[in-house]
Short mmCIF file of C-alpha atoms in Angstrom, two decimals:
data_model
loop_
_atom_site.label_atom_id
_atom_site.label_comp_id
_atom_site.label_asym_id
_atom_site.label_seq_id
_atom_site.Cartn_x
_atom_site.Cartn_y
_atom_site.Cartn_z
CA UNK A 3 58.35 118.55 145.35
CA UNK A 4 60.05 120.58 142.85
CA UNK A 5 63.54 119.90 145.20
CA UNK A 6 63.23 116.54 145.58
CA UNK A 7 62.71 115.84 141.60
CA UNK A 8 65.89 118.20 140.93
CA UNK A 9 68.15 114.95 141.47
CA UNK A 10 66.06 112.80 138.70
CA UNK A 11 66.62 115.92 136.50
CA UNK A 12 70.27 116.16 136.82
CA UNK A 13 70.62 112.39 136.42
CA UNK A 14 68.76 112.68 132.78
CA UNK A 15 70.92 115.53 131.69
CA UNK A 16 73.91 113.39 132.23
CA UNK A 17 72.15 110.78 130.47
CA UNK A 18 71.47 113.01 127.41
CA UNK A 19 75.05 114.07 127.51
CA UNK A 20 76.56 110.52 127.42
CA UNK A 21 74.31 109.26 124.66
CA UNK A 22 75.13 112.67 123.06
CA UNK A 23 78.98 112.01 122.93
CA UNK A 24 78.69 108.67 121.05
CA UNK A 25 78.90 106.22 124.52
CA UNK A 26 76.48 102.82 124.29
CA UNK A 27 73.54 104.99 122.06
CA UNK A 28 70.73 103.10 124.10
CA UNK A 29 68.23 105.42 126.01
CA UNK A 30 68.16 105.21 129.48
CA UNK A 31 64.54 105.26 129.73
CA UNK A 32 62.46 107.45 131.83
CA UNK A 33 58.71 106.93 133.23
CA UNK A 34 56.79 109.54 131.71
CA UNK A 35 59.00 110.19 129.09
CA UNK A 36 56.60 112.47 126.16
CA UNK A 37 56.51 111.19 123.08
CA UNK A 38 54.85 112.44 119.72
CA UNK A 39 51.06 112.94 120.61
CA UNK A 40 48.48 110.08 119.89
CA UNK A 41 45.74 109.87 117.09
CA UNK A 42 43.57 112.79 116.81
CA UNK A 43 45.86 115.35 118.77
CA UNK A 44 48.11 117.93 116.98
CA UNK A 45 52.06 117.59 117.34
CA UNK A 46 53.90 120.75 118.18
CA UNK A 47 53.74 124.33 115.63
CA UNK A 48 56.51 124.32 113.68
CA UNK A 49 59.21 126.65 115.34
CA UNK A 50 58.10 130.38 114.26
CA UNK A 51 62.51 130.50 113.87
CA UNK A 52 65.14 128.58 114.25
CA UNK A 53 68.47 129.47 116.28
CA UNK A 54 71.85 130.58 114.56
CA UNK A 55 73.98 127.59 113.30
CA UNK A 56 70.55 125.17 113.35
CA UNK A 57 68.41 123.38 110.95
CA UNK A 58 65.20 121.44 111.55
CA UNK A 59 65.57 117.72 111.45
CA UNK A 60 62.89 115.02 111.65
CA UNK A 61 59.24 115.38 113.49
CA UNK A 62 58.10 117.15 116.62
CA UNK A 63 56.48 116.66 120.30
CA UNK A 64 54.24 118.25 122.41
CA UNK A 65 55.05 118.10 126.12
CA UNK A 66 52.36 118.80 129.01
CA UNK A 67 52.60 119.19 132.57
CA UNK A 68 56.04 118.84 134.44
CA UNK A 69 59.52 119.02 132.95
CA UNK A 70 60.31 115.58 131.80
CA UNK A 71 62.35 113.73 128.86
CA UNK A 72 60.57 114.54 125.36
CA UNK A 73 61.13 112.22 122.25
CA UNK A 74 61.60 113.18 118.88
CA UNK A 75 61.41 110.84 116.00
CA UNK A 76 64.02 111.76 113.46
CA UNK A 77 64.90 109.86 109.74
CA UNK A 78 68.70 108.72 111.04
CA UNK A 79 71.66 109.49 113.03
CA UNK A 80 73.05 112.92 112.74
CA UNK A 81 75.30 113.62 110.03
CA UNK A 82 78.84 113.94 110.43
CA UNK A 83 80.03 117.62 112.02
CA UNK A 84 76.17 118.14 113.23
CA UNK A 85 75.59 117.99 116.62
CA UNK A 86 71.24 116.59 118.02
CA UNK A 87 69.66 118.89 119.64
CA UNK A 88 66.23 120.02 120.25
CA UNK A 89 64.57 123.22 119.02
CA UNK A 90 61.81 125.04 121.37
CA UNK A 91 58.63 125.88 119.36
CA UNK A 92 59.01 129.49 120.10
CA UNK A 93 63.19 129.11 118.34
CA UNK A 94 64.43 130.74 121.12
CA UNK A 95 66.97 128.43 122.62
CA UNK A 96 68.24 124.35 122.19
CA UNK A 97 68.41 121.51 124.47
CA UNK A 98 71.40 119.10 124.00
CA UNK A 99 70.31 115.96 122.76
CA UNK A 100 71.27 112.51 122.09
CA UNK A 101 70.68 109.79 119.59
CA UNK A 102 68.86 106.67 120.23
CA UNK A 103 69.74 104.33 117.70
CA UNK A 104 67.18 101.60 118.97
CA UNK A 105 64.02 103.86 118.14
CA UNK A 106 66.15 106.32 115.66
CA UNK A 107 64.94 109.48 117.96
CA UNK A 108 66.54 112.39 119.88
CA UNK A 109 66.06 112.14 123.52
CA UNK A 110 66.79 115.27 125.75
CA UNK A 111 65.20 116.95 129.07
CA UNK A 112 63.27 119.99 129.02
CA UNK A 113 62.53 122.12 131.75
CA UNK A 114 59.18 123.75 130.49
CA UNK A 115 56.11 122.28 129.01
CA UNK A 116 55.33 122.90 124.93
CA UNK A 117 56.31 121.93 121.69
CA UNK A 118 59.57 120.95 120.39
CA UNK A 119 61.04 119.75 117.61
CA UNK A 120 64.24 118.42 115.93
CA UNK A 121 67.52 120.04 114.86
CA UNK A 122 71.02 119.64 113.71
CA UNK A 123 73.74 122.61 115.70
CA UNK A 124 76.22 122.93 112.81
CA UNK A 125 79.47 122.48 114.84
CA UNK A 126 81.53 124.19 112.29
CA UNK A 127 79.75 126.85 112.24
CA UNK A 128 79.94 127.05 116.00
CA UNK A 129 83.99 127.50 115.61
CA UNK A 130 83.64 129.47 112.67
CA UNK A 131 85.50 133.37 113.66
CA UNK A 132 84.00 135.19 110.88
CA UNK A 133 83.16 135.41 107.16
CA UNK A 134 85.73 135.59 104.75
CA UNK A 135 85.83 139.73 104.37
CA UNK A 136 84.46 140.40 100.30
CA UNK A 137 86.49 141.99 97.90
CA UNK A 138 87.17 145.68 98.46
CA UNK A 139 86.67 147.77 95.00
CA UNK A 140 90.03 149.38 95.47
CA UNK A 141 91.82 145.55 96.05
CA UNK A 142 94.69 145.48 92.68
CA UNK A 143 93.99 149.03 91.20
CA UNK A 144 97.07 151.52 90.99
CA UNK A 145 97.20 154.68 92.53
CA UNK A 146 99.16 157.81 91.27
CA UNK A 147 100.49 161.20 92.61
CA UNK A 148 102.76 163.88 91.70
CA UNK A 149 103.76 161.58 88.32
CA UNK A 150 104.58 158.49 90.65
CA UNK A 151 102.31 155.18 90.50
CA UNK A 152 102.23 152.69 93.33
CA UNK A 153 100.95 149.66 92.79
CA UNK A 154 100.10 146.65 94.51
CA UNK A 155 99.78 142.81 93.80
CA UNK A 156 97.05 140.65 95.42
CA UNK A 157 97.56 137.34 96.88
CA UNK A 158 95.34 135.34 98.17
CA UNK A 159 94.60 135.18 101.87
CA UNK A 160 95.11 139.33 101.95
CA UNK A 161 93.16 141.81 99.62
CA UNK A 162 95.63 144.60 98.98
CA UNK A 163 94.36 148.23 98.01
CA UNK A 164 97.02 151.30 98.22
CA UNK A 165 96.53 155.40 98.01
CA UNK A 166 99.11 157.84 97.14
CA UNK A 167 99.22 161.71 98.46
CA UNK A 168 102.06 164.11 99.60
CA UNK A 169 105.08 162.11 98.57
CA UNK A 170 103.50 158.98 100.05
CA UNK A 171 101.94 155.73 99.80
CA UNK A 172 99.03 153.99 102.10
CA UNK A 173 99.26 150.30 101.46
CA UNK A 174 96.15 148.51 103.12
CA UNK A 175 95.80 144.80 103.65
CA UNK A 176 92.30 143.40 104.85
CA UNK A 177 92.56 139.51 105.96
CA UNK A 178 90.16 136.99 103.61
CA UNK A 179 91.49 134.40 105.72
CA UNK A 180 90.11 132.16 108.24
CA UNK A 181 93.55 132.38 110.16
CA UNK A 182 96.00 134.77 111.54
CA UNK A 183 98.79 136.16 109.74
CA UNK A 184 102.17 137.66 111.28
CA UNK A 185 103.37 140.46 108.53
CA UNK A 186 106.62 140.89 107.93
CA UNK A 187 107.89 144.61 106.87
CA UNK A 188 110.76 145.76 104.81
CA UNK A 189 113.33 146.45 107.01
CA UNK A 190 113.43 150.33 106.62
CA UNK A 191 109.45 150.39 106.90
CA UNK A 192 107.40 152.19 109.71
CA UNK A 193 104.72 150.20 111.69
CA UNK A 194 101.20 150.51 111.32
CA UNK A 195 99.13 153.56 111.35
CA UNK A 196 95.68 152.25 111.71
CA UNK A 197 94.12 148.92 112.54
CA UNK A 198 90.72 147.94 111.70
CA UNK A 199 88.59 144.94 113.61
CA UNK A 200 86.41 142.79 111.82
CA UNK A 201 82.90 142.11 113.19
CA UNK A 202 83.85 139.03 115.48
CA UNK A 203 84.44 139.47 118.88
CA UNK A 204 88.00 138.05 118.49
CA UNK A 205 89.53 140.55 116.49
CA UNK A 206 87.70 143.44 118.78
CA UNK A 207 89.17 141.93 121.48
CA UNK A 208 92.75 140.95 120.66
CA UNK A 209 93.45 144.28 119.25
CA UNK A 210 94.19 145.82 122.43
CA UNK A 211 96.10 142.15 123.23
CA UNK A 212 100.32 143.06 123.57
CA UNK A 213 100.85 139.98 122.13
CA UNK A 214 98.52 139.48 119.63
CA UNK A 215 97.65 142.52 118.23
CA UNK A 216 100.65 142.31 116.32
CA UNK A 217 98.67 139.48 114.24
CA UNK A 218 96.42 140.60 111.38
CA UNK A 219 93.04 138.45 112.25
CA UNK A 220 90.28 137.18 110.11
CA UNK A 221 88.09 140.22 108.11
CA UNK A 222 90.67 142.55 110.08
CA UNK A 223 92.76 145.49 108.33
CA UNK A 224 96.08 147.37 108.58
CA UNK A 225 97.20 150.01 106.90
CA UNK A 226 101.21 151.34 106.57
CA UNK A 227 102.36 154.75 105.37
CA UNK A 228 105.65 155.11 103.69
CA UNK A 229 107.69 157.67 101.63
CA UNK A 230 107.81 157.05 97.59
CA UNK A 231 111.80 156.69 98.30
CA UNK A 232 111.37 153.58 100.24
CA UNK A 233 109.85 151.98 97.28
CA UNK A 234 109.60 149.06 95.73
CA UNK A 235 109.34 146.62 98.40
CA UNK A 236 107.21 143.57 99.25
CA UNK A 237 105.40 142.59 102.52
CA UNK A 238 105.56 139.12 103.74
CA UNK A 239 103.01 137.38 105.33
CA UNK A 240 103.38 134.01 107.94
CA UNK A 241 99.98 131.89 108.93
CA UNK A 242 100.17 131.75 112.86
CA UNK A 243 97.26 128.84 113.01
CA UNK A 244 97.89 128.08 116.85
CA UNK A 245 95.93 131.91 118.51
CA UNK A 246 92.61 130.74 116.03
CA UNK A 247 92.93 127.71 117.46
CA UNK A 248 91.83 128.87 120.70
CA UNK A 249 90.12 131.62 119.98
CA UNK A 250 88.29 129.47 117.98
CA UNK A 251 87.60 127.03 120.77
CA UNK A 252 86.77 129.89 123.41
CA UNK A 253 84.59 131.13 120.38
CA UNK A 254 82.76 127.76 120.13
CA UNK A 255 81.87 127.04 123.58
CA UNK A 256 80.25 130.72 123.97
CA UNK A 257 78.34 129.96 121.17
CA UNK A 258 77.11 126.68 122.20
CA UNK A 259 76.51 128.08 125.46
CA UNK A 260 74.17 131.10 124.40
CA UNK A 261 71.79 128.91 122.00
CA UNK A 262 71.48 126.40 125.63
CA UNK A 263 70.85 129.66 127.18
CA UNK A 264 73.57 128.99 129.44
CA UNK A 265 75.03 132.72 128.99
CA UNK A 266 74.59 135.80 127.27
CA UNK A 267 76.73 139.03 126.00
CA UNK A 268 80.14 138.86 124.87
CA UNK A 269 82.95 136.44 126.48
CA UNK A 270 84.11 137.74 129.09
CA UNK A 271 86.50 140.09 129.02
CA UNK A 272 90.41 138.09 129.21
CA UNK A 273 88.89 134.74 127.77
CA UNK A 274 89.62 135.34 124.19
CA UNK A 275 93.05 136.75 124.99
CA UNK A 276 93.83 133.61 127.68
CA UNK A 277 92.79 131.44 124.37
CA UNK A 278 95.13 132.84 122.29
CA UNK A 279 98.04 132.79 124.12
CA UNK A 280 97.36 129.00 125.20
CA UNK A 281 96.85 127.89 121.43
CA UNK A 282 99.85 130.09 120.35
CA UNK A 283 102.00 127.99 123.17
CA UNK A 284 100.75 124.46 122.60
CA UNK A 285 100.84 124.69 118.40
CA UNK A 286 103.56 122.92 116.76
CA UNK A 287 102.85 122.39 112.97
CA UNK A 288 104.65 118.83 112.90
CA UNK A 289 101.52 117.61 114.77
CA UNK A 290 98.10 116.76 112.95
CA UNK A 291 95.63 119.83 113.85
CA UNK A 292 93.07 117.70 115.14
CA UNK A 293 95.59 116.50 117.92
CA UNK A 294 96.78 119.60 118.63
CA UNK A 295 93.07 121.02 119.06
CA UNK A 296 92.57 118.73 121.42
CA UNK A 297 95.33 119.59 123.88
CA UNK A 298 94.44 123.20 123.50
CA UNK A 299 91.08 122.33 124.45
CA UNK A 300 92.12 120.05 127.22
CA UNK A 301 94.41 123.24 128.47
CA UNK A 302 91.09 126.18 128.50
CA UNK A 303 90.37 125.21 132.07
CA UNK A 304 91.94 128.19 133.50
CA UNK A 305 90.69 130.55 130.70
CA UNK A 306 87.03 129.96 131.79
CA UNK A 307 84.90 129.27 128.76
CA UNK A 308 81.30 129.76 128.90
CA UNK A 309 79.15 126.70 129.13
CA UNK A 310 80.17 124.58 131.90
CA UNK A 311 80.40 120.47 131.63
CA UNK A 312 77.71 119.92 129.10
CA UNK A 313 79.78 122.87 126.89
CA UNK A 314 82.82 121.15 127.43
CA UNK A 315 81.87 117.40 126.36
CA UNK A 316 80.27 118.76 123.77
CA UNK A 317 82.86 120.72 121.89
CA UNK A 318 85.53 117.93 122.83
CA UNK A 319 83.42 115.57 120.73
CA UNK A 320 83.14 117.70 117.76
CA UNK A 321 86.80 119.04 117.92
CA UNK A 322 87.34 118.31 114.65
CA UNK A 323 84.62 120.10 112.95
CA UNK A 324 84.85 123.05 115.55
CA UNK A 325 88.16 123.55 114.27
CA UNK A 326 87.83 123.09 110.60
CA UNK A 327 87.73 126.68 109.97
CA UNK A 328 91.79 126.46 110.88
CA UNK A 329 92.35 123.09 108.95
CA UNK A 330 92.76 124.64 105.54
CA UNK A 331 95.97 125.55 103.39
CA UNK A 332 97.31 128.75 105.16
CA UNK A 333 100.11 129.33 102.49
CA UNK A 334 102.69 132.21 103.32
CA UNK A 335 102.31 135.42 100.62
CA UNK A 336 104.19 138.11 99.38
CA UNK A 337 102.62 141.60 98.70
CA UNK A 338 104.79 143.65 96.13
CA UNK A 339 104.46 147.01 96.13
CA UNK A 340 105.63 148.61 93.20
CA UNK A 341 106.45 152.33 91.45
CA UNK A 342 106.04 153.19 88.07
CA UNK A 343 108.87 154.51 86.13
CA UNK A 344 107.31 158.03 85.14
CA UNK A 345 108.83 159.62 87.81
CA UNK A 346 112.55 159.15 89.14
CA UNK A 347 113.34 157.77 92.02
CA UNK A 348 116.08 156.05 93.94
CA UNK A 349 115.76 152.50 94.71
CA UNK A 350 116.06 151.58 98.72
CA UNK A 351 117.03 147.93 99.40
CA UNK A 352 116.83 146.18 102.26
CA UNK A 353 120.15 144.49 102.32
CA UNK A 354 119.27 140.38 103.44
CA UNK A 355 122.96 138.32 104.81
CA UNK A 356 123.85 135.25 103.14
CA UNK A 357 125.76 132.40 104.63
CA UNK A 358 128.88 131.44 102.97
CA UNK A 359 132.47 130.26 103.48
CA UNK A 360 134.28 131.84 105.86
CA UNK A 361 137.55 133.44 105.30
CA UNK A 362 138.53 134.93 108.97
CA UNK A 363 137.55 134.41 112.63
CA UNK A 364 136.02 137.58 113.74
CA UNK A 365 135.11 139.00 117.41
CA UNK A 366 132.02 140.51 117.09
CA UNK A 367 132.13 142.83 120.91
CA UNK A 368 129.44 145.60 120.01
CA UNK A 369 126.12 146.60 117.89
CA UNK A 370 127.08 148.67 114.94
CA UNK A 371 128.35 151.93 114.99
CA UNK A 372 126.62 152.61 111.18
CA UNK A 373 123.40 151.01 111.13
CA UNK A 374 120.42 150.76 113.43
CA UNK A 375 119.27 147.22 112.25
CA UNK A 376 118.76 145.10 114.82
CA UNK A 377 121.01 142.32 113.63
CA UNK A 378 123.86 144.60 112.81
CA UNK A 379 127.04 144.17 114.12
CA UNK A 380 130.51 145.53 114.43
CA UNK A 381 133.03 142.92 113.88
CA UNK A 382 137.37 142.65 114.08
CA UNK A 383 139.54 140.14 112.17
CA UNK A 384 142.64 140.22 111.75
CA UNK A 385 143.30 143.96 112.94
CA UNK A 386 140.58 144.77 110.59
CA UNK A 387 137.28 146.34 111.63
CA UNK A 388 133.69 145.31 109.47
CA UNK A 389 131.00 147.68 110.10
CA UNK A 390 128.27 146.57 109.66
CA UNK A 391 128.02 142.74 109.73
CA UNK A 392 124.60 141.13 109.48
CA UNK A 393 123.73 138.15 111.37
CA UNK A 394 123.73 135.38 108.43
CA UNK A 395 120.64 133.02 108.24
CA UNK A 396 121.06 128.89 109.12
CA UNK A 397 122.58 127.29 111.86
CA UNK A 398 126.36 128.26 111.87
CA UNK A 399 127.77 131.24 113.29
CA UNK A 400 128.32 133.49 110.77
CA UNK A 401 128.20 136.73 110.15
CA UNK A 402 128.40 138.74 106.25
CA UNK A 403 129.51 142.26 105.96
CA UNK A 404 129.04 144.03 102.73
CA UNK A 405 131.61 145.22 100.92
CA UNK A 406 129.74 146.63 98.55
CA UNK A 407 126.57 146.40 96.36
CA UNK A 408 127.31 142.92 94.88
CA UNK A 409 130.36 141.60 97.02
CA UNK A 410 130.16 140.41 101.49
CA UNK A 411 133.11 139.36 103.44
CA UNK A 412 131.51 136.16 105.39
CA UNK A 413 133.52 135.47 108.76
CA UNK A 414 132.52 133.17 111.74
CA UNK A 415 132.42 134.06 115.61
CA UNK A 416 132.93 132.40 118.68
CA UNK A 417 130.12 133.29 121.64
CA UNK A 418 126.85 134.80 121.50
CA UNK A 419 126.25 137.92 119.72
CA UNK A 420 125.79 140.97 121.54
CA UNK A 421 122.44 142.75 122.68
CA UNK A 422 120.83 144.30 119.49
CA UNK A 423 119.55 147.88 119.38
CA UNK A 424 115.74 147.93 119.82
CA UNK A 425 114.11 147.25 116.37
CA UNK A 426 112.63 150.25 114.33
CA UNK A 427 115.65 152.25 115.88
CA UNK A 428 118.01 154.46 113.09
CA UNK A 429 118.18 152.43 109.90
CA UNK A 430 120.00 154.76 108.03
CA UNK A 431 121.47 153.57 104.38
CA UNK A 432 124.85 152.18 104.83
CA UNK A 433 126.15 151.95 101.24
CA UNK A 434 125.15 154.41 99.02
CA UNK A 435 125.35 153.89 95.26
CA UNK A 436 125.68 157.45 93.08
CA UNK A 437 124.04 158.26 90.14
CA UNK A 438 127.49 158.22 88.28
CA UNK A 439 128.08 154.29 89.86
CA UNK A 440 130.43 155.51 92.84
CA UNK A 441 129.44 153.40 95.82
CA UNK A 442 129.94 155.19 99.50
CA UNK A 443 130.16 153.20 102.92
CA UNK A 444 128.75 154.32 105.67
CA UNK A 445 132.02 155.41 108.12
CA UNK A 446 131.89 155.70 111.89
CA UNK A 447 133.66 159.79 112.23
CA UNK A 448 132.82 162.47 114.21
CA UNK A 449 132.86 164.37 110.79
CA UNK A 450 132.47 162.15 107.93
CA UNK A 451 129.55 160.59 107.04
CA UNK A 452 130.48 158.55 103.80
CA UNK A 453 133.52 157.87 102.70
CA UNK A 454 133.36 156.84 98.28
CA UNK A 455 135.37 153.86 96.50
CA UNK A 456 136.67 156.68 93.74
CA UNK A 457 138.91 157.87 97.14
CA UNK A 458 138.17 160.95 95.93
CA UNK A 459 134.67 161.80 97.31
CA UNK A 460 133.64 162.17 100.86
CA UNK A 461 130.06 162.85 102.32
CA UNK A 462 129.58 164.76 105.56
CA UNK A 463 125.85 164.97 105.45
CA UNK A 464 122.70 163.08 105.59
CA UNK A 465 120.76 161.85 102.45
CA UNK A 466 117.48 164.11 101.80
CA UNK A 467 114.39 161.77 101.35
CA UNK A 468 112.10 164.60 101.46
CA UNK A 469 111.72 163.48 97.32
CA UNK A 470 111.10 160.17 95.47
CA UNK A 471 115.08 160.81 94.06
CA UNK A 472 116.85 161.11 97.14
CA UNK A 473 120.21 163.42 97.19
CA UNK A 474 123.53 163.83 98.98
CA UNK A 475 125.19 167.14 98.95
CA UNK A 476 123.67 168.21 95.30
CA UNK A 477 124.93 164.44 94.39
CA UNK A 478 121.74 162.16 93.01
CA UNK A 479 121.75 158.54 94.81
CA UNK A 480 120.31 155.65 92.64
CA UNK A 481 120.39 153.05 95.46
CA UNK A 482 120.37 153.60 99.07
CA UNK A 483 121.24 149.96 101.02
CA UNK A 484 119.90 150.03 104.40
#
């Protein structure tokens, strides 16, 4: 019996799942359907609990005897970015449901006799990676060591808090944002010493992602360590909407899928990571969000989210609210992290190439022989060698090579540049400004390290940075360009 009423089952569920998505909202009517008890005979307890992302909406039904299609009155149609469903009176699990406009009731099959009632899934909340992380007591205050104060400025989507010890700084930034953010480092600045996952499931598992753990993720932290000298500086930070996208998605159809009591756990292991690459390749930000949601949801398929068909039509439907966590302004920031003036020190800038006119035709052959940047180059024009020469921003091909502090030589080249050295190689200063306003370029010799516009003074060694005020054989340095 039970196998031959399987079919009739099946059939429903579609039923549900059509009416569910918006199609012709008239029930397909079912003999035996339950429906809120007659005169004289109690309706359902209320649900001892209701699921995550869930609130109760309209009346109940009791259901005896086989599984069959139970009806719950309700006041109206669902409000926008709220999904009908059916609560269990013990709150354990839903049942997708659908709409009938006709009789203004949800319709759904259950598979077990009892009491149900009512409910609303909250589709945003579904999508929803994690709660913006609060305010951390240290976020904005100054910190101070050996006479030297660091401090920090707060934007908004990052809370900033910094520590200073031994001659260094610990900058932290925790995420308050509901997206990604790629961080850009000063130049001369070491990578990140520790990382720290938020409570969702996506920033657990995309830390150990190559290619996303690069990404600081909602309620996640970094932290960077850096020497007093290499201060002031400011991080950037870039919104990268298109991994939350999916992650988001994946995120949303697990959910779903646990309160149907389709699955349990964690994703599985790869799905989040599959997600994130697939929203990070089909996100253009030209395209309204809602359109691009869509094709990343259209591309999951080989990602395996949980939930199956009645999942999948689901979240399509609600794609907008899913995704609405992502929608918001994502504006870029800037971090500066700043000394205070107590305490000497020597200024390190990270020297940024403008484009300009050009005043020679240059062959740019090799990497530079001076600095380890990774878009330094060493350029010849007219029998004359620049070292270095910067790649210069914008769409012509240009190169500018410093001169000194204030003044570039801009030249154009023919070709592609050559391979750069692998980034976060030897970025040693390459113009050096003395405490008596000498300035010293960085020289490629076997024995000569610096060579000084007084043509007087020549460096052999190597700067010390073991102090905030950096030196040069006994000679102070005020600026070190790198």
């Amino acid at each position: 019996m039970a196998t031959n009423e399987r079919p009739a089952r099946l059939a429903l569920t579609a039923a549900v799942v059509v009416l569910l998505l918006g199609a012709t909202g008239v029930l397909v009517r079912h003999q035996g359907a339950a429906t809120t008890p007659p005169p004289g005979r109690d309706v359902a307890a209320e649900p001892g609990v209701v699921p995550p992302m869930t609130r109760r909406f309209g009346g109940g039904a009791t259901l005896d005897g086989p599984p069959r299609a139970v009806r719950i009155p309700v006041p109206g149609a669902p409000p926008a970015g709220f999904a009908p469903v059916v609560i269990a009176d013990d709150g354990a699990r839903l049942v997708p449901a659908a709409y009938d406009g006709a009789t203004r009731s949800f319709v759904a099959e259950v598979t077990h006799p009892g009491g149900f009632w009512g409910g609303l899934l909250d589709l945003a909340a579904l999508g929803r990676e994690a709660e913006p992380a609060p305010r951390p007591d240290c976020a904005g205050r100054a910190a101070s060591s050996a006479g030297v104060t660091v401090e920090v400025g707060e934007p908004g989507p990052v809370w900033a808090c910094v520590t200073a010890g031994n001659g260094r700084a610990d900058v932290t930034l925790t995420s308050n944002s509901a997206v990604p953010y790629r961080i850009v480092l000063p130049p001369s600045w070491p990578g990140p010493v520790t990382r720290t996952a938020a409570a969702s499931t996506s920033a657990v598992q995309l830390l150990g992602h190559p290619r996303r753990r690069d990404l600081l993720w909602p309620g996640a932290g970094v932290t960077y360590t850096v020497p007093f000298g290499l201060l002031p500086a400011s991080i950037h930070g870039q919104a990268d909407p298109g991994p939350a996208l999916g992650t988001s998605l994946a995120t949303a159809a697990h959910r779903a899928a646990e309160l149907f009591g389709l699955t349990g756990g964690d994703p599985a292991p790869g799905v989040l990571a599959c997600a994130a690459d697939i929203g990070a390749a089909r996100y253009t930000p030209d395209r309204p969000l809602a359109e691009v949601a869509a094709a990343v949801w259209a591309a999951l398929g080989p990602c395996h989210p949980d939930g199956g068909e009645v999942v999948r039509r689901l979240v399509a439907a609600g794609i907008g609210p899913v995704t609405s966590s992502v929608a918001g302004a994502s504006p870029a920031f800037e971090v500066p992290v700043t000394t205070g003036r107590a305490q000497r020190f020597t200024q390190v800038v990270a020297y940024r190439p403008r484009a300009g006119t050009a005043t020679a035709r240059a062959a740019c052959a090799t990497v530079s022989a001076v600095s380890g940047r990774h878009d330094a180059y060493r350029c010849t024009a007219g029998g004359t060698t620049y070292d270095p020469c910067f790649a210069a921003p914008g769409p012509r091909p240009q190169v500018s090579c410093p001169a000194s502090a204030t003044k570039a030589v801009v030249l154009t080249y023919a070709g592609a540049l050559p391979s750069p050295p692998r980034p976060g190689g030897t970025a040693d200063p390459f113009l050096l400004v003395l405490e008596n306003g000498v300035q010293c370029t960085a020289v490629a010799a076997p024995d000569l390290r610096y060579a000084c516009a007084d043509g007087r003074t020549v460096l052999h060694g190597e700067p010390d940075t073991s102090s905030p005020l950096w030196t040069i054989e006994a000679r102070t340095i005020a600026k070190a360009y790198g």
